[in-house]
PDB file of C-alpha atoms in Angstrom:
ATOM      1  CA  UNK A 620     115.224  63.604   8.570  1.00 83.00           C
ATOM      2  CA  UNK A 621     113.921  65.517   5.581  1.00 90.00           C
ATOM      3  CA  UNK A 622     110.548  67.261   5.637  1.00 89.00           C
ATOM      4  CA  UNK A 623     109.121  64.695   3.222  1.00 91.00           C
ATOM      5  CA  UNK A 624     110.337  61.818   5.397  1.00 92.00           C
ATOM      6  CA  UNK A 625     108.813  63.504   8.429  1.00 92.00           C
ATOM      7  CA  UNK A 626     105.504  63.946   6.614  1.00 93.00           C
ATOM      8  CA  UNK A 627     105.407  60.291   5.593  1.00 92.00           C
ATOM      9  CA  UNK A 628     106.225  59.167   9.140  1.00 94.00           C
ATOM     10  CA  UNK A 629     103.638  61.481  10.719  1.00 95.00           C
ATOM     11  CA  UNK A 630     100.950  60.170   8.386  1.00 94.00           C
ATOM     12  CA  UNK A 631     101.957  56.577   9.112  1.00 95.00           C
ATOM     13  CA  UNK A 632     101.969  57.047  12.894  1.00 95.00           C
ATOM     14  CA  UNK A 633      98.688  58.984  12.838  1.00 94.00           C
ATOM     15  CA  UNK A 634      96.935  56.215  10.938  1.00 93.00           C
ATOM     16  CA  UNK A 635      98.420  53.463  13.097  1.00 93.00           C
ATOM     17  CA  UNK A 636      97.685  55.122  16.454  1.00 94.00           C
ATOM     18  CA  UNK A 637      94.117  56.010  15.475  1.00 92.00           C
ATOM     19  CA  UNK A 638      93.590  52.372  14.513  1.00 92.00           C
ATOM     20  CA  UNK A 639      94.806  51.156  17.910  1.00 92.00           C
ATOM     21  CA  UNK A 640      92.776  53.811  19.743  1.00 90.00           C
ATOM     22  CA  UNK A 641      89.574  52.640  18.024  1.00 89.00           C
ATOM     23  CA  UNK A 642      90.466  49.009  18.652  1.00 88.00           C
ATOM     24  CA  UNK A 643      91.013  49.613  22.364  1.00 85.00           C
ATOM     25  CA  UNK A 644      88.244  52.081  23.253  1.00 83.00           C
ATOM     26  CA  UNK A 645      85.470  50.991  20.883  1.00 83.00           C
ATOM     27  CA  UNK A 646      86.151  47.329  20.096  1.00 82.00           C
ATOM     28  CA  UNK A 647      87.740  46.548  23.497  1.00 76.00           C
ATOM     29  CA  UNK A 648      90.639  44.721  21.846  1.00 85.00           C
ATOM     30  CA  UNK A 649      94.412  45.179  21.781  1.00 88.00           C
ATOM     31  CA  UNK A 650      97.137  44.265  19.333  1.00 92.00           C
ATOM     32  CA  UNK A 651     100.084  46.098  20.923  1.00 89.00           C
ATOM     33  CA  UNK A 652     101.151  46.757  24.516  1.00 90.00           C
ATOM     34  CA  UNK A 653     100.604  50.079  26.296  1.00 86.00           C
ATOM     35  CA  UNK A 654     104.362  50.616  26.219  1.00 89.00           C
ATOM     36  CA  UNK A 655     104.523  50.158  22.445  1.00 92.00           C
ATOM     37  CA  UNK A 656     101.623  52.577  22.021  1.00 91.00           C
ATOM     38  CA  UNK A 657     103.252  55.177  24.263  1.00 90.00           C
ATOM     39  CA  UNK A 658     106.553  54.941  22.379  1.00 92.00           C
ATOM     40  CA  UNK A 659     104.803  55.518  19.051  1.00 92.00           C
ATOM     41  CA  UNK A 660     102.805  58.423  20.514  1.00 91.00           C
ATOM     42  CA  UNK A 661     105.984  60.050  21.852  1.00 92.00           C
ATOM     43  CA  UNK A 662     107.603  59.677  18.438  1.00 94.00           C
ATOM     44  CA  UNK A 663     104.601  61.343  16.796  1.00 95.00           C
ATOM     45  CA  UNK A 664     104.521  64.198  19.304  1.00 92.00           C
ATOM     46  CA  UNK A 665     108.244  64.852  18.830  1.00 93.00           C
ATOM     47  CA  UNK A 666     107.811  65.005  15.056  1.00 94.00           C
ATOM     48  CA  UNK A 667     104.791  67.311  15.378  1.00 94.00           C
ATOM     49  CA  UNK A 668     106.782  69.612  17.663  1.00 93.00           C
ATOM     50  CA  UNK A 669     109.583  69.756  15.113  1.00 92.00           C
ATOM     51  CA  UNK A 670     107.277  70.082  12.094  1.00 93.00           C
ATOM     52  CA  UNK A 671     104.018  71.647  13.419  1.00 92.00           C
ATOM     53  CA  UNK A 672     102.849  72.483   9.906  1.00 94.00           C
ATOM     54  CA  UNK A 673     102.715  68.736   9.117  1.00 94.00           C
ATOM     55  CA  UNK A 674     100.341  67.833  11.957  1.00 93.00           C
ATOM     56  CA  UNK A 675      97.334  65.929  10.587  1.00 91.00           C
ATOM     57  CA  UNK A 676      93.740  67.096  11.315  1.00 90.00           C
ATOM     58  CA  UNK A 677      93.026  63.677  12.846  1.00 90.00           C
ATOM     59  CA  UNK A 678      96.236  63.515  14.886  1.00 92.00           C
ATOM     60  CA  UNK A 679      95.767  61.329  17.992  1.00 90.00           C
ATOM     61  CA  UNK A 680      97.873  63.809  19.959  1.00 90.00           C
ATOM     62  CA  UNK A 681      94.652  65.852  20.257  1.00 87.00           C
ATOM     63  CA  UNK A 682      93.332  63.145  22.576  1.00 85.00           C
ATOM     64  CA  UNK A 683      95.656  64.211  25.406  1.00 82.00           C
ATOM     65  CA  UNK A 684      94.384  67.789  25.340  1.00 70.00           C
ATOM     66  CA  UNK A 685      96.432  70.752  26.492  1.00 69.00           C
ATOM     67  CA  UNK A 686      94.542  73.615  24.843  1.00 71.00           C
ATOM     68  CA  UNK A 687      92.905  76.211  27.084  1.00 77.00           C
ATOM     69  CA  UNK A 688      89.586  77.718  25.990  1.00 76.00           C
ATOM     70  CA  UNK A 689      88.794  81.008  27.710  1.00 75.00           C
ATOM     71  CA  UNK A 690      85.261  81.244  26.366  1.00 84.00           C
ATOM     72  CA  UNK A 691      83.015  78.796  24.513  1.00 91.00           C
ATOM     73  CA  UNK A 692      81.404  80.314  21.437  1.00 93.00           C
ATOM     74  CA  UNK A 693      77.627  80.077  21.080  1.00 94.00           C
ATOM     75  CA  UNK A 694      76.698  78.485  17.743  1.00 94.00           C
ATOM     76  CA  UNK A 695      73.322  78.049  16.054  1.00 95.00           C
ATOM     77  CA  UNK A 696      72.445  74.450  15.191  1.00 95.00           C
ATOM     78  CA  UNK A 697      72.020  73.711  11.487  1.00 94.00           C
ATOM     79  CA  UNK A 698      69.335  71.196  12.471  1.00 93.00           C
ATOM     80  CA  UNK A 699      67.438  71.882  15.736  1.00 93.00           C
ATOM     81  CA  UNK A 700      68.138  69.461  18.582  1.00 92.00           C
ATOM     82  CA  UNK A 701      64.651  68.553  19.728  1.00 86.00           C
ATOM     83  CA  UNK A 702      63.967  67.046  23.131  1.00 80.00           C
ATOM     84  CA  UNK A 703      62.375  63.608  23.520  1.00 79.00           C
ATOM     85  CA  UNK A 704      58.904  63.122  24.924  1.00 81.00           C
ATOM     86  CA  UNK A 705      58.170  60.484  27.534  1.00 82.00           C
ATOM     87  CA  UNK A 706      55.145  58.743  28.955  1.00 85.00           C
ATOM     88  CA  UNK A 707      54.184  56.274  31.654  1.00 86.00           C
ATOM     89  CA  UNK A 708      50.764  55.570  30.136  1.00 89.00           C
ATOM     90  CA  UNK A 709      49.879  52.728  27.781  1.00 92.00           C
ATOM     91  CA  UNK A 710      46.910  54.761  26.555  1.00 94.00           C
ATOM     92  CA  UNK A 711      49.136  57.668  25.513  1.00 92.00           C
ATOM     93  CA  UNK A 712      51.342  55.303  23.503  1.00 91.00           C
ATOM     94  CA  UNK A 713      48.284  53.898  21.698  1.00 93.00           C
ATOM     95  CA  UNK A 714      47.047  57.401  20.914  1.00 94.00           C
ATOM     96  CA  UNK A 715      50.509  58.369  19.627  1.00 92.00           C
ATOM     97  CA  UNK A 716      50.601  55.326  17.358  1.00 92.00           C
ATOM     98  CA  UNK A 717      47.128  56.051  16.014  1.00 93.00           C
ATOM     99  CA  UNK A 718      48.152  59.606  15.131  1.00 93.00           C
ATOM    100  CA  UNK A 719      51.130  58.286  13.158  1.00 92.00           C
ATOM    101  CA  UNK A 720      48.997  55.756  11.294  1.00 92.00           C
ATOM    102  CA  UNK A 721      46.836  58.607   9.984  1.00 91.00           C
ATOM    103  CA  UNK A 722      49.924  60.253   8.459  1.00 92.00           C
ATOM    104  CA  UNK A 723      51.404  57.278   6.577  1.00 89.00           C
ATOM    105  CA  UNK A 724      50.116  54.662   4.151  1.00 87.00           C
ATOM    106  CA  UNK A 725      52.398  51.732   4.983  1.00 85.00           C
ATOM    107  CA  UNK A 726      52.925  49.413   7.986  1.00 86.00           C
ATOM    108  CA  UNK A 727      54.777  50.771  11.001  1.00 88.00           C
ATOM    109  CA  UNK A 728      58.091  49.360  12.173  1.00 87.00           C
ATOM    110  CA  UNK A 729      59.745  50.236  15.466  1.00 90.00           C
ATOM    111  CA  UNK A 730      63.297  50.495  16.774  1.00 91.00           C
ATOM    112  CA  UNK A 731      63.739  50.267  20.527  1.00 91.00           C
ATOM    113  CA  UNK A 732      66.959  51.292  22.236  1.00 91.00           C
ATOM    114  CA  UNK A 733      68.345  52.218  25.621  1.00 88.00           C
ATOM    115  CA  UNK A 734      68.110  55.722  27.080  1.00 86.00           C
ATOM    116  CA  UNK A 735      71.496  57.159  28.044  1.00 85.00           C
ATOM    117  CA  UNK A 736      71.810  59.432  31.070  1.00 83.00           C
ATOM    118  CA  UNK A 737      74.351  61.863  29.701  1.00 90.00           C
ATOM    119  CA  UNK A 738      74.876  65.212  28.020  1.00 92.00           C
ATOM    120  CA  UNK A 739      73.470  65.664  24.511  1.00 94.00           C
ATOM    121  CA  UNK A 740      76.030  66.504  21.832  1.00 96.00           C
ATOM    122  CA  UNK A 741      75.956  67.084  18.080  1.00 97.00           C
ATOM    123  CA  UNK A 742      79.174  66.343  16.178  1.00 97.00           C
ATOM    124  CA  UNK A 743      79.711  67.477  12.590  1.00 97.00           C
ATOM    125  CA  UNK A 744      81.994  65.718  10.093  1.00 97.00           C
ATOM    126  CA  UNK A 745      83.174  67.218   6.823  1.00 96.00           C
ATOM    127  CA  UNK A 746      84.969  64.977   4.331  1.00 95.00           C
ATOM    128  CA  UNK A 747      85.351  62.379   7.059  1.00 95.00           C
ATOM    129  CA  UNK A 748      87.088  64.689   9.560  1.00 96.00           C
ATOM    130  CA  UNK A 749      85.529  65.961  12.786  1.00 96.00           C
ATOM    131  CA  UNK A 750      84.949  69.697  12.340  1.00 96.00           C
ATOM    132  CA  UNK A 751      82.671  70.841  15.162  1.00 97.00           C
ATOM    133  CA  UNK A 752      80.942  69.631  18.322  1.00 97.00           C
ATOM    134  CA  UNK A 753      78.089  71.610  19.847  1.00 96.00           C
ATOM    135  CA  UNK A 754      76.128  71.086  23.075  1.00 95.00           C
ATOM    136  CA  UNK A 755      72.334  70.956  22.898  1.00 93.00           C
ATOM    137  CA  UNK A 756      71.861  74.293  24.653  1.00 92.00           C
ATOM    138  CA  UNK A 757      68.274  75.393  24.149  1.00 91.00           C
ATOM    139  CA  UNK A 758      67.870  73.194  21.069  1.00 92.00           C
ATOM    140  CA  UNK A 759      68.303  76.131  18.682  1.00 94.00           C
ATOM    141  CA  UNK A 760      71.849  77.043  19.680  1.00 93.00           C
ATOM    142  CA  UNK A 761      74.541  75.557  21.877  1.00 94.00           C
ATOM    143  CA  UNK A 762      78.189  75.969  22.839  1.00 94.00           C
ATOM    144  CA  UNK A 763      81.128  74.953  20.668  1.00 96.00           C
ATOM    145  CA  UNK A 764      83.110  72.415  22.759  1.00 96.00           C
ATOM    146  CA  UNK A 765      85.039  70.869  19.867  1.00 95.00           C
ATOM    147  CA  UNK A 766      88.438  70.972  21.568  1.00 94.00           C
ATOM    148  CA  UNK A 767      87.169  69.067  24.601  1.00 95.00           C
ATOM    149  CA  UNK A 768      85.160  66.558  22.559  1.00 96.00           C
ATOM    150  CA  UNK A 769      88.278  65.658  20.564  1.00 96.00           C
ATOM    151  CA  UNK A 770      89.805  64.270  23.775  1.00 95.00           C
ATOM    152  CA  UNK A 771      87.038  61.644  24.071  1.00 96.00           C
ATOM    153  CA  UNK A 772      88.631  58.534  22.628  1.00 93.00           C
ATOM    154  CA  UNK A 773      85.409  56.849  21.530  1.00 94.00           C
ATOM    155  CA  UNK A 774      84.569  59.762  19.213  1.00 96.00           C
ATOM    156  CA  UNK A 775      86.538  59.283  15.965  1.00 95.00           C
ATOM    157  CA  UNK A 776      88.655  62.128  14.630  1.00 95.00           C
ATOM    158  CA  UNK A 777      88.572  60.598  11.148  1.00 95.00           C
ATOM    159  CA  UNK A 778      85.949  58.253   9.715  1.00 95.00           C
ATOM    160  CA  UNK A 779      86.388  55.128   7.660  1.00 92.00           C
ATOM    161  CA  UNK A 780      84.243  53.504   4.991  1.00 91.00           C
ATOM    162  CA  UNK A 781      81.677  55.070   2.664  1.00 92.00           C
ATOM    163  CA  UNK A 782      80.437  58.006   4.757  1.00 94.00           C
ATOM    164  CA  UNK A 783      78.563  61.167   3.653  1.00 94.00           C
ATOM    165  CA  UNK A 784      80.679  64.205   2.813  1.00 94.00           C
ATOM    166  CA  UNK A 785      78.905  66.444   5.327  1.00 96.00           C
ATOM    167  CA  UNK A 786      76.631  65.317   8.153  1.00 96.00           C
ATOM    168  CA  UNK A 787      76.050  65.451  11.890  1.00 97.00           C
ATOM    169  CA  UNK A 788      75.714  62.658  14.382  1.00 97.00           C
ATOM    170  CA  UNK A 789      74.137  63.106  17.778  1.00 95.00           C
ATOM    171  CA  UNK A 790      74.466  61.240  21.008  1.00 95.00           C
ATOM    172  CA  UNK A 791      75.137  61.381  24.731  1.00 95.00           C
ATOM    173  CA  UNK A 792      78.435  62.038  26.458  1.00 96.00           C
ATOM    174  CA  UNK A 793      78.564  60.330  29.846  1.00 95.00           C
ATOM    175  CA  UNK A 794      80.864  59.650  32.773  1.00 95.00           C
ATOM    176  CA  UNK A 795      81.537  55.889  33.169  1.00 94.00           C
ATOM    177  CA  UNK A 796      80.700  54.874  36.736  1.00 94.00           C
ATOM    178  CA  UNK A 797      84.117  53.393  37.502  1.00 95.00           C
ATOM    179  CA  UNK A 798      85.848  56.591  36.367  1.00 95.00           C
ATOM    180  CA  UNK A 799      83.367  58.714  38.336  1.00 95.00           C
ATOM    181  CA  UNK A 800      83.919  56.719  41.522  1.00 96.00           C
ATOM    182  CA  UNK A 801      87.700  56.956  41.108  1.00 95.00           C
ATOM    183  CA  UNK A 802      87.468  60.737  40.623  1.00 95.00           C
ATOM    184  CA  UNK A 803      85.462  61.104  43.834  1.00 96.00           C
ATOM    185  CA  UNK A 804      87.866  58.825  45.739  1.00 96.00           C
ATOM    186  CA  UNK A 805      90.795  60.968  44.638  1.00 95.00           C
ATOM    187  CA  UNK A 806      88.987  64.175  45.613  1.00 94.00           C
ATOM    188  CA  UNK A 807      88.042  62.742  49.006  1.00 95.00           C
ATOM    189  CA  UNK A 808      91.646  61.760  49.696  1.00 95.00           C
ATOM    190  CA  UNK A 809      92.736  65.270  48.742  1.00 95.00           C
ATOM    191  CA  UNK A 810      90.186  66.757  51.136  1.00 95.00           C
ATOM    192  CA  UNK A 811      88.108  68.192  48.297  1.00 94.00           C
ATOM    193  CA  UNK A 812      84.330  68.159  47.930  1.00 93.00           C
ATOM    194  CA  UNK A 813      83.033  65.139  46.003  1.00 94.00           C
ATOM    195  CA  UNK A 814      80.706  65.375  43.015  1.00 93.00           C
ATOM    196  CA  UNK A 815      77.011  64.554  43.395  1.00 89.00           C
ATOM    197  CA  UNK A 816      76.310  62.447  40.298  1.00 92.00           C
ATOM    198  CA  UNK A 817      77.906  61.321  37.017  1.00 93.00           C
ATOM    199  CA  UNK A 818      75.586  63.230  34.688  1.00 92.00           C
ATOM    200  CA  UNK A 819      76.168  66.678  36.182  1.00 92.00           C
ATOM    201  CA  UNK A 820      79.872  65.963  36.445  1.00 94.00           C
ATOM    202  CA  UNK A 821      80.006  64.984  32.766  1.00 94.00           C
ATOM    203  CA  UNK A 822      78.269  68.245  31.867  1.00 93.00           C
ATOM    204  CA  UNK A 823      80.650  70.278  34.002  1.00 93.00           C
ATOM    205  CA  UNK A 824      83.691  68.438  32.665  1.00 95.00           C
ATOM    206  CA  UNK A 825      82.680  69.190  29.082  1.00 93.00           C
ATOM    207  CA  UNK A 826      82.756  72.920  29.923  1.00 92.00           C
ATOM    208  CA  UNK A 827      86.203  72.915  31.547  1.00 93.00           C
ATOM    209  CA  UNK A 828      88.628  75.372  29.988  1.00 92.00           C
ATOM    210  CA  UNK A 829      91.654  73.046  30.148  1.00 94.00           C
ATOM    211  CA  UNK A 830      91.208  70.192  27.667  1.00 93.00           C
ATOM    212  CA  UNK A 831      93.982  68.138  29.332  1.00 93.00           C
ATOM    213  CA  UNK A 832      91.782  67.817  32.449  1.00 94.00           C
ATOM    214  CA  UNK A 833      88.883  66.694  30.254  1.00 94.00           C
ATOM    215  CA  UNK A 834      91.153  64.073  28.684  1.00 94.00           C
ATOM    216  CA  UNK A 835      92.313  62.768  32.087  1.00 94.00           C
ATOM    217  CA  UNK A 836      88.752  62.279  33.327  1.00 94.00           C
ATOM    218  CA  UNK A 837      87.950  59.773  30.572  1.00 94.00           C
ATOM    219  CA  UNK A 838      84.476  60.720  29.357  1.00 96.00           C
ATOM    220  CA  UNK A 839      82.714  58.297  27.009  1.00 96.00           C
ATOM    221  CA  UNK A 840      80.028  58.657  24.349  1.00 96.00           C
ATOM    222  CA  UNK A 841      77.340  56.698  22.526  1.00 94.00           C
ATOM    223  CA  UNK A 842      76.215  58.207  19.219  1.00 94.00           C
ATOM    224  CA  UNK A 843      72.770  57.236  17.959  1.00 91.00           C
ATOM    225  CA  UNK A 844      71.241  59.699  15.485  1.00 92.00           C
ATOM    226  CA  UNK A 845      72.570  60.623  12.024  1.00 95.00           C
ATOM    227  CA  UNK A 846      71.335  63.969  10.659  1.00 93.00           C
ATOM    228  CA  UNK A 847      71.980  65.773   7.379  1.00 91.00           C
ATOM    229  CA  UNK A 848      70.750  66.696   3.935  1.00 89.00           C
ATOM    230  CA  UNK A 849      70.466  64.165   1.088  1.00 84.00           C
ATOM    231  CA  UNK A 850      71.594  61.174   3.164  1.00 89.00           C
ATOM    232  CA  UNK A 851      71.373  57.844   1.384  1.00 88.00           C
ATOM    233  CA  UNK A 852      69.765  56.178   4.413  1.00 90.00           C
ATOM    234  CA  UNK A 853      66.304  54.622   4.501  1.00 87.00           C
ATOM    235  CA  UNK A 854      65.600  54.302   8.215  1.00 89.00           C
ATOM    236  CA  UNK A 855      66.932  54.814  11.734  1.00 90.00           C
ATOM    237  CA  UNK A 856      68.230  51.287  12.205  1.00 92.00           C
ATOM    238  CA  UNK A 857      70.179  51.475   8.947  1.00 93.00           C
ATOM    239  CA  UNK A 858      71.709  54.789  10.020  1.00 93.00           C
ATOM    240  CA  UNK A 859      73.074  53.186  13.192  1.00 93.00           C
ATOM    241  CA  UNK A 860      74.436  50.214  11.257  1.00 93.00           C
ATOM    242  CA  UNK A 861      76.217  52.681   8.977  1.00 94.00           C
ATOM    243  CA  UNK A 862      77.525  54.629  11.974  1.00 95.00           C
ATOM    244  CA  UNK A 863      79.205  51.480  13.283  1.00 95.00           C
ATOM    245  CA  UNK A 864      80.810  50.928   9.878  1.00 95.00           C
ATOM    246  CA  UNK A 865      82.137  54.493   9.870  1.00 96.00           C
ATOM    247  CA  UNK A 866      83.859  53.934  13.224  1.00 95.00           C
ATOM    248  CA  UNK A 867      81.406  55.324  15.769  1.00 96.00           C
ATOM    249  CA  UNK A 868      80.561  53.789  19.121  1.00 94.00           C
ATOM    250  CA  UNK A 869      76.861  53.220  18.511  1.00 93.00           C
ATOM    251  CA  UNK A 870      74.326  50.825  20.088  1.00 92.00           C
ATOM    252  CA  UNK A 871      74.676  47.258  18.819  1.00 92.00           C
ATOM    253  CA  UNK A 872      71.914  44.706  18.379  1.00 91.00           C
ATOM    254  CA  UNK A 873      74.376  41.948  19.355  1.00 90.00           C
ATOM    255  CA  UNK A 874      74.818  43.614  22.758  1.00 90.00           C
ATOM    256  CA  UNK A 875      71.030  43.957  23.240  1.00 90.00           C
ATOM    257  CA  UNK A 876      71.244  47.748  23.189  1.00 91.00           C
ATOM    258  CA  UNK A 877      68.908  48.162  20.242  1.00 92.00           C
ATOM    259  CA  UNK A 878      66.175  46.032  18.684  1.00 90.00           C
ATOM    260  CA  UNK A 879      64.019  46.204  15.571  1.00 85.00           C
TER     261      UNK A 879
END
């Protein structure tokens, strides 16, 4: 096989496997069997081993991990990651609304959505390719966990559609309950201490040095906040609709996860 033929095949397999990954993990649909997928993945990995310089930045082989990170770099957020306020008082909500009404001169509209019990993450995309993923940290700076985040199959490596050239999207990485229970069952059988709760385990998993272990654990993610400069987006609900079009796993109105 010539280098050009290898390049064409790598590009073809990368595109095809990313399509099936999105279909399976985000849309919950399948068009090929697991065996067919595995055969295509093995073919891609063999070609990438033979021609490492031809590996694509969105290669699905990154999903299986294998890189070891000895130390996570601390990075300053371009846009601060603020924490959310909460309340259990109807009066406080009314006061909050009244304060907003004094600042604007048009009717208020609201978007209500679920609260996810996970680990906050900010993921940056440049020219449609994932370039960096940073934990919330103290809101001003966090840790660069890009290698581990790339193993999460619901976070796209490459976007589709008419997306901004440079932006960030924020969300929550979480441990699905069935995967968490299975992990604890396996640890119990091995005589190891079980984990206390899914949230803390998701946080700890995201900081593991071996990305292959992160991949095996099967973390998931909902992304719900688009951030950037000069975005052609009018409101929060529109930003989430766009995020779905770009290939993100975001809350859907049809699944009663968000409501205008």
